[in-house]
Structure formats: C-alpha cells, structure tokens
XYZ file of C-alpha atoms in Angstrom:
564
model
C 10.930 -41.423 97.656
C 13.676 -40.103 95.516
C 16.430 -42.339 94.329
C 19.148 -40.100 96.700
C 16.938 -40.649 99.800
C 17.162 -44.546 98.715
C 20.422 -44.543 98.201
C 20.903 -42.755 101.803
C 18.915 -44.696 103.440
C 21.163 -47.945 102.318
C 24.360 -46.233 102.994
C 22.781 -46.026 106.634
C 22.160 -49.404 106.882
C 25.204 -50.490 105.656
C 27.148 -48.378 107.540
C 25.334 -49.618 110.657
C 26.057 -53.229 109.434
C 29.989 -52.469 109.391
C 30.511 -50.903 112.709
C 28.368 -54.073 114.033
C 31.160 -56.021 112.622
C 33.350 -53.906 113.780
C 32.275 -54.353 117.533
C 32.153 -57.385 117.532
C 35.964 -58.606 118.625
C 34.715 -56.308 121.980
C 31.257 -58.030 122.372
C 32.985 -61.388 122.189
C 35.569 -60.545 124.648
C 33.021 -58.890 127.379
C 31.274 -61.924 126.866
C 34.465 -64.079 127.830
C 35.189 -61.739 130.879
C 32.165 -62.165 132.670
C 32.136 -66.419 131.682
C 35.890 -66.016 133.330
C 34.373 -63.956 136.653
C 31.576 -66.323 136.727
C 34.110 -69.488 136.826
C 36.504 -67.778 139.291
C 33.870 -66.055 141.852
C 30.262 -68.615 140.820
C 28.227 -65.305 141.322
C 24.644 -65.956 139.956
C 24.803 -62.276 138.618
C 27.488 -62.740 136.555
C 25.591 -66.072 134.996
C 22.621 -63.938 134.892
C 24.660 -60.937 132.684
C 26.155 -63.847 130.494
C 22.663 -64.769 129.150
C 22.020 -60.901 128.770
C 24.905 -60.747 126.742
C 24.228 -63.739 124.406
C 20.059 -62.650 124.140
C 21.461 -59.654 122.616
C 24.253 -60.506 120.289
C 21.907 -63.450 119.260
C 19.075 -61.135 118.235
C 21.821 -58.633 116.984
C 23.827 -60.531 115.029
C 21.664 -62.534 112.591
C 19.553 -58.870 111.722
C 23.190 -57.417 110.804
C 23.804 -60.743 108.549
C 26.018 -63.106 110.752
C 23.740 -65.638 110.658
C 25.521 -68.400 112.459
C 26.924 -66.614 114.975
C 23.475 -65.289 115.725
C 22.592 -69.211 116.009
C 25.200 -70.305 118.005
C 24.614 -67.141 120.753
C 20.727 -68.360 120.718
C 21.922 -72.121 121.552
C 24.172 -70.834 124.447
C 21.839 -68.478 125.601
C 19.046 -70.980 125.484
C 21.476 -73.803 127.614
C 22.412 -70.684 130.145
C 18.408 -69.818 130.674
C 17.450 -73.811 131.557
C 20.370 -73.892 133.414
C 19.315 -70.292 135.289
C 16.062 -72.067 135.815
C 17.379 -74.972 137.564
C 19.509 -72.577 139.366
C 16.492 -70.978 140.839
C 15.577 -74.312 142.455
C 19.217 -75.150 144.418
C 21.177 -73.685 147.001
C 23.136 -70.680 146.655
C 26.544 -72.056 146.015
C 25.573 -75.126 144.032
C 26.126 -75.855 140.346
C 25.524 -79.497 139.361
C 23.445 -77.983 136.455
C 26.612 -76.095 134.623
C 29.227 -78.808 132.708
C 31.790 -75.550 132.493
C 33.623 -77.329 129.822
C 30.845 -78.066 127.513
C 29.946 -74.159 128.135
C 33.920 -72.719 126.944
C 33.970 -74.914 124.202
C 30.950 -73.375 123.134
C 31.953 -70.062 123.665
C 35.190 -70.747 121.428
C 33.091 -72.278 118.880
C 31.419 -68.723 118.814
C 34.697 -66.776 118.996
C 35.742 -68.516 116.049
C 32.679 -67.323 113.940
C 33.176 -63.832 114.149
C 33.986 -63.379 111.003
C 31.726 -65.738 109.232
C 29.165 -63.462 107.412
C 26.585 -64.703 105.377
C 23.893 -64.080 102.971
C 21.421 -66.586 103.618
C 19.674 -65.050 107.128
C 20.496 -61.106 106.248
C 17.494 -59.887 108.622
C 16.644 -56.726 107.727
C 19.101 -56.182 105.231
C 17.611 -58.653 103.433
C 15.333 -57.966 99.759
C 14.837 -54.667 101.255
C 11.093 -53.427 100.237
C 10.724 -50.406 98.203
C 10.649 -46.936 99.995
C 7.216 -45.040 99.573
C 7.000 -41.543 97.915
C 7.232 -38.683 100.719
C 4.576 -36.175 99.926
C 4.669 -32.678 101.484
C 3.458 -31.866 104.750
C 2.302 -28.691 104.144
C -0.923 -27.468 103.392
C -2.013 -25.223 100.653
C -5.042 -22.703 100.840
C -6.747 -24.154 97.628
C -10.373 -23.280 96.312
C -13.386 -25.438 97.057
C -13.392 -26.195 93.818
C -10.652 -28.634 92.967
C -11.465 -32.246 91.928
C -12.371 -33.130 88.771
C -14.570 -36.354 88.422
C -15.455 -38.521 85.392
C -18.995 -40.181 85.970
C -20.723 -42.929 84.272
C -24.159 -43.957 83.631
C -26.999 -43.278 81.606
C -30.121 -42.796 83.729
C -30.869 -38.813 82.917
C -32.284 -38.012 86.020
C -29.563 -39.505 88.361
C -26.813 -37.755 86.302
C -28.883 -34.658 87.133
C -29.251 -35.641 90.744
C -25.409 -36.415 90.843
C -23.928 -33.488 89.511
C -26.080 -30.984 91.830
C -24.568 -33.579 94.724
C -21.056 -33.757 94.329
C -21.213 -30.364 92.978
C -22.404 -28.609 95.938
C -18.899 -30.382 97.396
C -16.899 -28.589 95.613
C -16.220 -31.094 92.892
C -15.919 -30.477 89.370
C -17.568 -33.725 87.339
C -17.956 -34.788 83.800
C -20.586 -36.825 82.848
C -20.577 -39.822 80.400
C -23.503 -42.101 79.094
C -21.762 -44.361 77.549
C -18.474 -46.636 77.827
C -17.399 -45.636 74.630
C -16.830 -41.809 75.529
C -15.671 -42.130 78.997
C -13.080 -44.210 77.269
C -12.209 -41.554 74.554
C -12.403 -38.805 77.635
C -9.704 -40.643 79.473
C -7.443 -39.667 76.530
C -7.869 -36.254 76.935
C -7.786 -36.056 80.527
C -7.050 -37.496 83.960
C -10.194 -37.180 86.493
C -9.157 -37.773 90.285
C -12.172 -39.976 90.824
C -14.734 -42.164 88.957
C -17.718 -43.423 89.539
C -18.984 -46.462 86.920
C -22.174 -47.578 87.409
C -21.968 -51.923 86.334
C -24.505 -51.650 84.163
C -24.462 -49.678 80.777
C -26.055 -49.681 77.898
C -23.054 -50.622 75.543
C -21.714 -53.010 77.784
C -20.432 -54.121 81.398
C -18.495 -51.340 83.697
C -16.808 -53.815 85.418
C -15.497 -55.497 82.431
C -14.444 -51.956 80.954
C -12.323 -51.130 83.931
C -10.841 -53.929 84.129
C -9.655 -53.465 80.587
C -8.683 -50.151 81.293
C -6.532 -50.961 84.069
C -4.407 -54.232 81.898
C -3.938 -51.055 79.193
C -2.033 -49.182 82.487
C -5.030 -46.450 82.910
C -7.630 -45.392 84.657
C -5.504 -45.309 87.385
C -7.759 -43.398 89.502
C -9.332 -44.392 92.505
C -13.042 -45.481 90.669
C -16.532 -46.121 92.616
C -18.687 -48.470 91.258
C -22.853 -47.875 92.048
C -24.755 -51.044 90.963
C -28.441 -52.297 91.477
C -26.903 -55.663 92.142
C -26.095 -55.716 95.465
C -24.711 -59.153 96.050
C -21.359 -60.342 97.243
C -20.663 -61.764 93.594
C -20.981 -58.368 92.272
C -18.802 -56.808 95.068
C -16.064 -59.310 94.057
C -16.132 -58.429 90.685
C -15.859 -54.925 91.221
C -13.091 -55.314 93.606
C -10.724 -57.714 90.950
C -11.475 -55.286 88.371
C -9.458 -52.778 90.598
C -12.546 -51.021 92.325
C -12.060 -49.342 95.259
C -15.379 -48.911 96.539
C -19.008 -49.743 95.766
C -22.597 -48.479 96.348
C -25.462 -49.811 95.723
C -28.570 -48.072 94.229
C -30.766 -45.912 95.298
C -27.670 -43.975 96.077
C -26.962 -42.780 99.384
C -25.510 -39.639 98.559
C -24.027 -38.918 101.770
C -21.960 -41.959 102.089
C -21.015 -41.269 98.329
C -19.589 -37.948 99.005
C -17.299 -39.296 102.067
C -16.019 -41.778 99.475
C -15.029 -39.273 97.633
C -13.515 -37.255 100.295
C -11.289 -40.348 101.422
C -10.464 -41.647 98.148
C -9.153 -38.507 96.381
C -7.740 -36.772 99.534
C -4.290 -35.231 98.118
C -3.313 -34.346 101.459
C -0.574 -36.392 102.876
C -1.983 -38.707 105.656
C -0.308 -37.430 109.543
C 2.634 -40.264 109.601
C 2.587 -43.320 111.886
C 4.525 -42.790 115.080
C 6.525 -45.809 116.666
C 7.739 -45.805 119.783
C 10.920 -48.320 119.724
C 12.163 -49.163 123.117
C 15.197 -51.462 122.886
C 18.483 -51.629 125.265
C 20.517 -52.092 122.175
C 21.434 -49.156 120.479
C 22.406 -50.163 117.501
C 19.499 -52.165 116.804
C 16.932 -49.504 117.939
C 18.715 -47.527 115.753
C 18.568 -49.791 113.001
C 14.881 -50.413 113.237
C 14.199 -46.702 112.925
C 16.011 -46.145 109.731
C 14.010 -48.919 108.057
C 10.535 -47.127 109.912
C 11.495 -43.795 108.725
C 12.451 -45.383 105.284
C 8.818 -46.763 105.013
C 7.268 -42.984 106.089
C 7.277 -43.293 109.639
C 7.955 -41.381 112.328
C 10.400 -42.875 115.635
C 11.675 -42.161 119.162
C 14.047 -44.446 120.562
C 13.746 -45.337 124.692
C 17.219 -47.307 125.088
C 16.185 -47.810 129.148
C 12.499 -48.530 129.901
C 11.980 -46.947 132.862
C 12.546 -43.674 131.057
C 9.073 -44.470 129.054
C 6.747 -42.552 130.309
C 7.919 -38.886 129.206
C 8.331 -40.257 125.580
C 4.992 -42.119 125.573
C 3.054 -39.176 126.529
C 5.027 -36.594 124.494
C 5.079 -38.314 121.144
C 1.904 -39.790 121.183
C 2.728 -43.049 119.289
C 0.635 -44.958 117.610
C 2.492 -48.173 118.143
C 5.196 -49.309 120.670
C 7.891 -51.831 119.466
C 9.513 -53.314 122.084
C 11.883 -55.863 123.450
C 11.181 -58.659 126.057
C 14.566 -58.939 127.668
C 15.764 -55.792 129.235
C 17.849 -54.577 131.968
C 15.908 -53.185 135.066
C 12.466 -54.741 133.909
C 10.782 -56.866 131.324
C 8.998 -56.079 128.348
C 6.161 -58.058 129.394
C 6.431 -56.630 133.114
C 6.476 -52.605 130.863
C 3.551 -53.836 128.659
C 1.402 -54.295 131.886
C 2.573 -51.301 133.321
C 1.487 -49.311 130.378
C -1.805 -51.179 130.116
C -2.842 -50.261 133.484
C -3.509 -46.228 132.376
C -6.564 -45.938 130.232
C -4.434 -43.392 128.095
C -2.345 -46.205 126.711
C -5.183 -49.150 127.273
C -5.523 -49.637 123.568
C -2.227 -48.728 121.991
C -0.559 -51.853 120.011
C 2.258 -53.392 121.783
C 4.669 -55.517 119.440
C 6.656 -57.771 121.138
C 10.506 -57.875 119.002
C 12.902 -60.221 120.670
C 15.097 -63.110 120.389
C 12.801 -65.019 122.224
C 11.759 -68.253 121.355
C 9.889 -69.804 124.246
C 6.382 -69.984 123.088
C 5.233 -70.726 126.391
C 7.020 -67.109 126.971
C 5.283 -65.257 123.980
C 2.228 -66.490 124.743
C 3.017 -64.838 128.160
C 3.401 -62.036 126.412
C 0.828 -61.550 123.706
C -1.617 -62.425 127.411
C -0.153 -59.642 129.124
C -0.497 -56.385 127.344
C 1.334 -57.672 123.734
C -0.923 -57.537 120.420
C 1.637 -59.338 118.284
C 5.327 -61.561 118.696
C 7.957 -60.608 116.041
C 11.077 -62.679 116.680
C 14.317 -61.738 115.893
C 16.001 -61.786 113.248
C 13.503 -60.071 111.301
C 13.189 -59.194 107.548
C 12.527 -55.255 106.751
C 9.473 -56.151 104.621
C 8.194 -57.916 107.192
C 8.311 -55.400 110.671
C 7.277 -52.765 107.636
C 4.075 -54.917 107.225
C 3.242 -55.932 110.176
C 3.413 -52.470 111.799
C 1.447 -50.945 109.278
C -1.218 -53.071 109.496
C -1.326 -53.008 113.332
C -1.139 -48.858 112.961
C -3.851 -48.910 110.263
C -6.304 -50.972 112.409
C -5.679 -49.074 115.604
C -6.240 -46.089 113.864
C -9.555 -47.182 112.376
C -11.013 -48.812 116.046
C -9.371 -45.238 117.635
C -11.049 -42.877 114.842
C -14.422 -44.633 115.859
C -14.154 -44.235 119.501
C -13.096 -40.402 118.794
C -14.841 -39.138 116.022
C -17.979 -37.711 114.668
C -19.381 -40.396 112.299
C -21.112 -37.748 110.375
C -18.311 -35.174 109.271
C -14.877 -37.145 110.571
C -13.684 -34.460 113.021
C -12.888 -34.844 116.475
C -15.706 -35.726 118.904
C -16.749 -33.024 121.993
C -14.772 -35.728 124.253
C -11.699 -35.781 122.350
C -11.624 -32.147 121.360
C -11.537 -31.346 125.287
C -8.729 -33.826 125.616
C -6.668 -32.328 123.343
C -7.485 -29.223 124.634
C -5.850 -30.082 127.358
C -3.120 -31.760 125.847
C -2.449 -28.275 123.665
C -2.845 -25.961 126.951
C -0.051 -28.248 129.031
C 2.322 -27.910 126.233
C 1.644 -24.354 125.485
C 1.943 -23.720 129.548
C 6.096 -25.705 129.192
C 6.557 -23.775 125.852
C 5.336 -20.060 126.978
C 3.146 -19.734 123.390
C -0.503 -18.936 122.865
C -2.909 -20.985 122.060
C -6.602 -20.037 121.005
C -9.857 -21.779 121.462
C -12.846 -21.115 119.144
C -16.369 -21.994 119.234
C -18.553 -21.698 116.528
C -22.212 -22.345 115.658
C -24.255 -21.672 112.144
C -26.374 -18.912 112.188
C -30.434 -19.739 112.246
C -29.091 -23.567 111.836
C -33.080 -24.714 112.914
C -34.706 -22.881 109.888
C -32.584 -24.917 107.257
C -34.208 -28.344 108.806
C -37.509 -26.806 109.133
C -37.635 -25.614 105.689
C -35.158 -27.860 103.646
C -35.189 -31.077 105.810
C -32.458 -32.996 107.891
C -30.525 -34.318 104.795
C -30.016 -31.032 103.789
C -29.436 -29.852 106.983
C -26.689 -32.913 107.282
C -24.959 -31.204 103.817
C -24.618 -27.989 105.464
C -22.986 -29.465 108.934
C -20.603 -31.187 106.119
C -19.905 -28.273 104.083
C -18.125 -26.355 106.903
C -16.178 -29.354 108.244
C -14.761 -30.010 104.920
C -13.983 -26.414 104.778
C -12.182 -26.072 108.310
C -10.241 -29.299 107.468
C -9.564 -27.679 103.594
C -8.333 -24.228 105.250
C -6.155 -24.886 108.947
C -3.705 -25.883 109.469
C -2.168 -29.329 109.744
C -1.106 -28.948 113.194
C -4.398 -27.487 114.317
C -7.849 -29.194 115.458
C -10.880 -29.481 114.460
C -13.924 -30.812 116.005
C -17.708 -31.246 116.590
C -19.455 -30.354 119.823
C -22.843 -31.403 118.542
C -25.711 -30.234 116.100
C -24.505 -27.182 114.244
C -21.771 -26.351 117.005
C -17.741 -26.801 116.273
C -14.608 -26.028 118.340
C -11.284 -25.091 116.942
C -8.214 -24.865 118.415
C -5.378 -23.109 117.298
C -2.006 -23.817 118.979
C 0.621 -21.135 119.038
C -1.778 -18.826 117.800
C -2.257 -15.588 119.716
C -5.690 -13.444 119.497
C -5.481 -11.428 116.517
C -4.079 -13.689 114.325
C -7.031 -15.979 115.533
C -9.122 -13.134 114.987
C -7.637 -12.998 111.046
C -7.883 -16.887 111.121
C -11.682 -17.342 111.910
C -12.866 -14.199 110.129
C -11.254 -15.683 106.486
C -12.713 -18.907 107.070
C -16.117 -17.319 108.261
C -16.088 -15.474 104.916
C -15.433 -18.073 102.490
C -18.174 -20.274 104.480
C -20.465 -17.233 103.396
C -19.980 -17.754 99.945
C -20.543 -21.212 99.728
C -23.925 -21.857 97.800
C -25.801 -24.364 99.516
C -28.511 -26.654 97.403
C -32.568 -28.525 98.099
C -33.833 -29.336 94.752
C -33.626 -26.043 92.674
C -33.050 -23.522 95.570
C -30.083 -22.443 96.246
C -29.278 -20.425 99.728
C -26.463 -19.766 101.837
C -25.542 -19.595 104.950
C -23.272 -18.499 107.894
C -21.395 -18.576 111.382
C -20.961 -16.734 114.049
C -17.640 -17.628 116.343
C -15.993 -16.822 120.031
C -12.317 -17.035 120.823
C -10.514 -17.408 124.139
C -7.011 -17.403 123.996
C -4.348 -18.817 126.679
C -2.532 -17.028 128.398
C -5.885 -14.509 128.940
C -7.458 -17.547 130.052
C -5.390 -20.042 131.988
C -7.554 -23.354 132.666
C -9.860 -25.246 130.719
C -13.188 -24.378 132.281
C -11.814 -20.705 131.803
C -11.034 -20.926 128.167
C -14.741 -22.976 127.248
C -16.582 -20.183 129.458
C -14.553 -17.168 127.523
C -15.274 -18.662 124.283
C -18.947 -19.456 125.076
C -19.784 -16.038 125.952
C -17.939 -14.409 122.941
C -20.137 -16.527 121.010
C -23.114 -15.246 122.956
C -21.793 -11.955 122.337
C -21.060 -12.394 118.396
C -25.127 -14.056 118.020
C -26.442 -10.886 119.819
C -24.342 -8.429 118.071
C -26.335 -9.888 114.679
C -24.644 -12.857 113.948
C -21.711 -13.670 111.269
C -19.292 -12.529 112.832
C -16.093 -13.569 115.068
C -15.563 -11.947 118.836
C -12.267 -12.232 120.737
C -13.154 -12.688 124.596
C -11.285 -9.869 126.210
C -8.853 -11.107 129.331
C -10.977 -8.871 131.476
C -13.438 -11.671 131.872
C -11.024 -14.647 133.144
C -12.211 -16.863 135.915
C-alpha cells in the first residue's frame, strides 16, 4: 500500500477516535436520562435500555482508547444484567435486587472519567499492523508464454522430461546442473519460480537456499522435488523457506498446479466481510481497518435488514455483534444457519460480552469464533483472514473441479442463476457459452489419459489467462466447459469466444516427441433472447450441436428464434 493510503487510512481512524470523544458528554447524559426515568417511573424497559446503553459504550469506548471508562461501563453493565436476571424471576413492580444508590454513584464515577484517555488498552488503535500492497484488479491479455523458471538438478533425462512439461504450460525455464551456476544465474536474473531438487552433486539444495535467502535472495516462491520423502526432509525444506515439495518420480501434473498457484501474478478476488453492528461508529471503524488490510465491507447497522446484503454481496465472512436491538446475534446466527446458502459461511461473534457460559452459547449456535471487545487491529486482521482463507479452501473443494480449478457443473448453474437474476434487476445481457474440444476421444485413444488430462488443462488455464475477472468459468465434465459472460450481449460474445477459440488453436500440444494441436467448437445463448435457465442451457446446447455439424472449430450464436 502506498505511504499516502497509510497515512489516510490513520487520519480515518483518528478522526473517528476524536468525534468518539467528542460524543461522549451526549452518551453519558442519555445514559443518565433513562437511569433518572427508570428511578422516577421503575419501567423494566427503561432498565433494560440502560444495559443497552452501557454494552455499547463499554465495547465502544476501550476500542477508541478510553480504557477505564470502557471498564467501568462493563462493571455497571455486568451489575444491571444479574440484576435484569433476578428481575425476570419477581413480580412486576418489585426491586429488592437494585441498591439505586450504589447504582448513581457508579454512574458518577463514570461521568467523571470522560475525559480520562489512555494508552495502555488502545483497541484497535493500538501497534496498528502494516497495510498490504494493493495490486490491480484488472486483467491484462498477456501471451501464454510468460513465466520464466530457474530449475535445478542434474539427472539429464528428467531435465529433458521437465522442460517439454512445464513448457507445454506456457513457461519459459532455465535449466541448471549444478548449485554453483544457479547461484551465478540468480545474479543475472530474477526467475518467478524454482524448483531445487535436495540432492546435487556439489552439495545440499536445501542448505543452498537457505543461504540464499539469509543473503536477501532468491526470493521467489521455490519447489523442492526430493527422493526422500520423509517428514524430516519436508521440515527442512520448509525452514529453508520452501514453499512446496514433491517427491520423486515426479507427478507432473500436481507440479504444474504448483506452479500455477505459486507464481499467479493476478491479484487474488478480495475477502468480503459482512459487519453487522448497531453502532455506527464502530462498524464503521472496523471497516476502515478491513479495507486497510485488502478487504472488502458492507455495514448492516439493524439486523433484520440482513438478508438483502447477505445475498447481494456474497460475503465470505459475517462479523457480528451479540447484543442488538430487535434480535440477538446468536438468535441472527441461527436464522442464517437455517438456509443451506449460508450453512457454511463463518460467523464471528464481536461483542463486549464476557459470559462464557454466553459465548459458548454462541460459538453452539451458528458462531465459528468469539472475539471480545476491545479488540486489537492485528488481531480481528488475523483472525478473519484465517477464518476467510479456510472457508475458502473447504468451499473451493465442495465447488470445484479438482483437475483444472474452475467451477464445478453444480456451481456453474448456480451462478448462472445468480448472473441471470441480477442481469433481469439491471436490464443488461448476459451470455452463456458451451464449449467442447473437437475429436476430444482420439487424443486418449492415441496419446493416453495423461495427455488427454494436459489438454483439458491447457484450455482452462487459457479461459482463466484471457476473461475477464468478473466472468466465469467452469467444467461440465470430460472435455465440456461453460462460460458465462455477464453484461455481455451476442456479438461481442461472438468476438469473445472466437479470439479465445483461435489462440486455443495455436497452442502446440506434446506425447513424447509429437507434437499436435487441437481445437473447440462453442454455442452461445444470450439473455434477454433466452429468458430462463433451462432456455439459455437448451439454446446453447444446440448451437453447439450446430457449430460440431457445421465442421467443428468454430463458435455459433443461438438465434432468439429458438427460445422456449
């Protein structure tokens, strides 16, 4: 992140520090009204709003730095809530529970701490952590051709083997046989990738990255292949500053989606939180520091206004409060668990609560983790990630082709869906393609499955390489893949398809020392010619049909004449 974005992003936070401070005369003096109407009328409500009131400045105040005035609100709020408890239990009109003297004094206690401002529980003003580089979010039409890899070992043959592999990826590699010039090519050039095998002939590849890395190089994401296959080995590979292994006989398959993951330059989609919070300020708060950290945030300030926001932004995460008027976090978290849309999103419980009979109530019902308040930046930063990164992992499994990464047939026709609702609200296009390699059958038959499996691969990576970031990509099965294109209308789909159809063509595909290529044939159906689902899949099915009959490689538009 640039040092003016850092420096913004602290002016924010300051800012919203002061005008806490600034309030706060006004939150202490609501909070005296309602103690005065609850002494002069003894309406349970107005005992019921005091303990809102405290719960909130409590969790408030000690995140914005006013550390024992946060304390002090948390030990009235806790008295109020055992005394609401008891209150549950007696008459209406009855109050042997509440010593109102002991309760004023307390509240002038906190009066006179308004402003007392400390340094010692700052929240999340508090060692902020460092803001993360923002790369671009948009995509570049770049050659296959485009990473440049340093490998090294020493076995002829499987530096043959390897280069023919990652070459037919469209990566660029150099090959080294010994420690001593991979070191001296590192001078001349950065690679985006290595792969070290452990043993050399001139010495240890774990031990020579490892010295690369104290010297401040090689800073490269590196692979290490070994014939040790052990969890010592794995260890060592990992302290050295590996970031992946495989063992030999390589498995070239899994080598080449290393590859892909670990020198991807395209910026990852950002994590979406969903913050619902009553308070404002502090929702507000928490999504500067979010946004700071890369992220993405929508703010629900009343939580029965979830739903739209939920399904509209998609979030990978919710952040949420427990105490809130017109229902409960943990009553919202159940809610939202009961529709298998949001079964398996993480829940993160942020609130002033300290009951752990209570957060265990609320990790039971719906809640993956309790973050009380008040709450260091580095640590909501953390622990959201890691909840995000997991949940995106278990959700990429349950949606995705293991083989090439894209979207599964399930998913593809939920998102379909999702894509054809919005484009029905925003009056835009959207266009659905199906395609399917040409004489797909013939390249198992003659080359084998693995081959076969490179081919399948080839094309995903390309589709991913050349669309958009905002459009999707995924497998319906064997050699068949769907596309779809929102706000895209038929002849720019047309111009779309029929570039990426092309460069597919070119691609030189390789078994041993034959080279071939190969190609695709595709079928578009594009909303609002076809208004429904079933009518989009059956347009784009037969204007496949039509594009494999008319000879193959080739792209056909379905024309509107045959809607459903």
């Amino acid at each position: 992140m640039q040092k003016s974005d850092r420096e913004r992003i602290t002016k924010e936070l300051e800012s919203r520090q002061q005008a806490f401070g600034e309030q706060l005369p006004i939150r202490l003096e609501e909070i005296a009204a309602t103690w005065r109407g609850w002494s002069k009328e003894g309406k349970k409500s107005d005992l019921v709003a005091l303990h809102g009131l405290l719960h909130n400045l409590a969790g408030a105040a000690g995140t914005f730095g006013f550390g024992e005035l946060g304390e002090k609100a948390r030990a009235i709020e806790v008295q109020l809530k055992t005394i609401l408890e008891a209150e549950n239990t007696r008459p209406s009109g009855t109050h042997d529970s509440i010593d109102p003297d002991e309760i004023e004094g307390q509240l002038i206690e906190l009066n006179a701490l308004i402003n007392v401002k400390d340094g010692s529980d700052a929240g999340l003003f508090q060692n902020p952590p460092p803001l993360p580089h923002q790369a671009s979010n948009q995509k570049q039409e770049k050659p296959l051709t485009q990473k440049r890899l340093f490998a090294v070992l020493s076995d002829p043959a499987q530096q043959k083997e390897l280069a023919i592999q990652v070459g037919h990826y469209g990566y660029e590699i150099a090959i080294f046989d010994h420690l001593e010039a991979f070191t001296q090519g590192l001078k001349e050039s950065s690679p985006d990738g290595i792969i070290l095998d452990v043993e050399m002939p001139d010495g240890n590849g774990i031990d020579a990255l490892a010295a690369l890395r104290r010297e401040n190089r090689a800073g490269c994401p590196t692979i290490f292949i070994s014939n040790q296959d052990n969890l010592k080995t794995r260890l060592a590979t990992v302290a050295a500053g590996g970031a992946a292994f495989c063992p030999k006989p390589l498995d070239y398959s899994y080598l080449i989606d290393l590859l892909d993951d670990l020198t991807d330059d395209l910026p990852p989609e950002s994590p979406r939180v969903l913050i619902i919070e009553d308070s404002a300020s502090l929702a507000e708060v928490y999504a500067i520091i979010l946004r700071g950290a890369g992220m993405e945030t929508q703010q629900v300030l009343n939580p029965l206004e979830t739903m739209e926001p939920l399904e509209s932004f998609q979030p990978d995460l919710i952040l949420m409060d427990i105490h809130m008027p017109h229902c409960s976090g943990i009553q919202l978290a159940a809610a939202i668990r009961q529709q298998k849309d949001f079964d398996s999103i993480p829940i993160v419980y942020l609130s002033g609560e300290t009951d752990p009979g209570k957060q265990r109530e609320a990790v039971a019902q719906g809640g993956d983790e309790f973050l009380t308040k008040p709450i260091q930046a580095v640590q909501l930063i953390s622990s959201v990630k890691a909840r995000i990164k997991r949940y995106r992992k278990l959700r990429s499994m349950m949606v995705r082709d293991s083989m090439t990464g894209l979207y599964n047939h399930a998913r593809c026709k939920e998102l379909m869906a999702f894509e054809l609702e919005r484009a029905k609200r925003e009056k835009s296009p959207v266009a659905f393609a199906m395609l399917d390699i040409d004489k797909f059958k013939s390249v198992n038959d003659t080359y084998g499955h693995p081959t076969g499996d490179r081919v399948i691969k080839s094309l995903a990576r390309l589709l991913k390489q050349r669309l958009r970031k905002t459009d999707i990509v995924g497998r319906f099965g064997g050699e068949e893949f769907a596309v779809i294109l929102p706000k895209t209308g038929g002849k720019r789909a047309l111009e779309i398809m029929n570039k990426l159809r092309e460069a597919f063509g070119l691609i030189e595909h390789q078994h041993e020392e034959t080279l071939f290529k190969k190609t695709f044939s595709c079928g578009i159906a594009v909303y609002p010619d076809f208004n429904d689902i079933k009518a989009l899949s059956k347009g784009s099915d037969e204007a496949l049909y039509t594009a494999k009959n008319g000879g193959r490689n080739r792209v056909v538009k379905a024309a509107s004449s045959s809607r459903n």
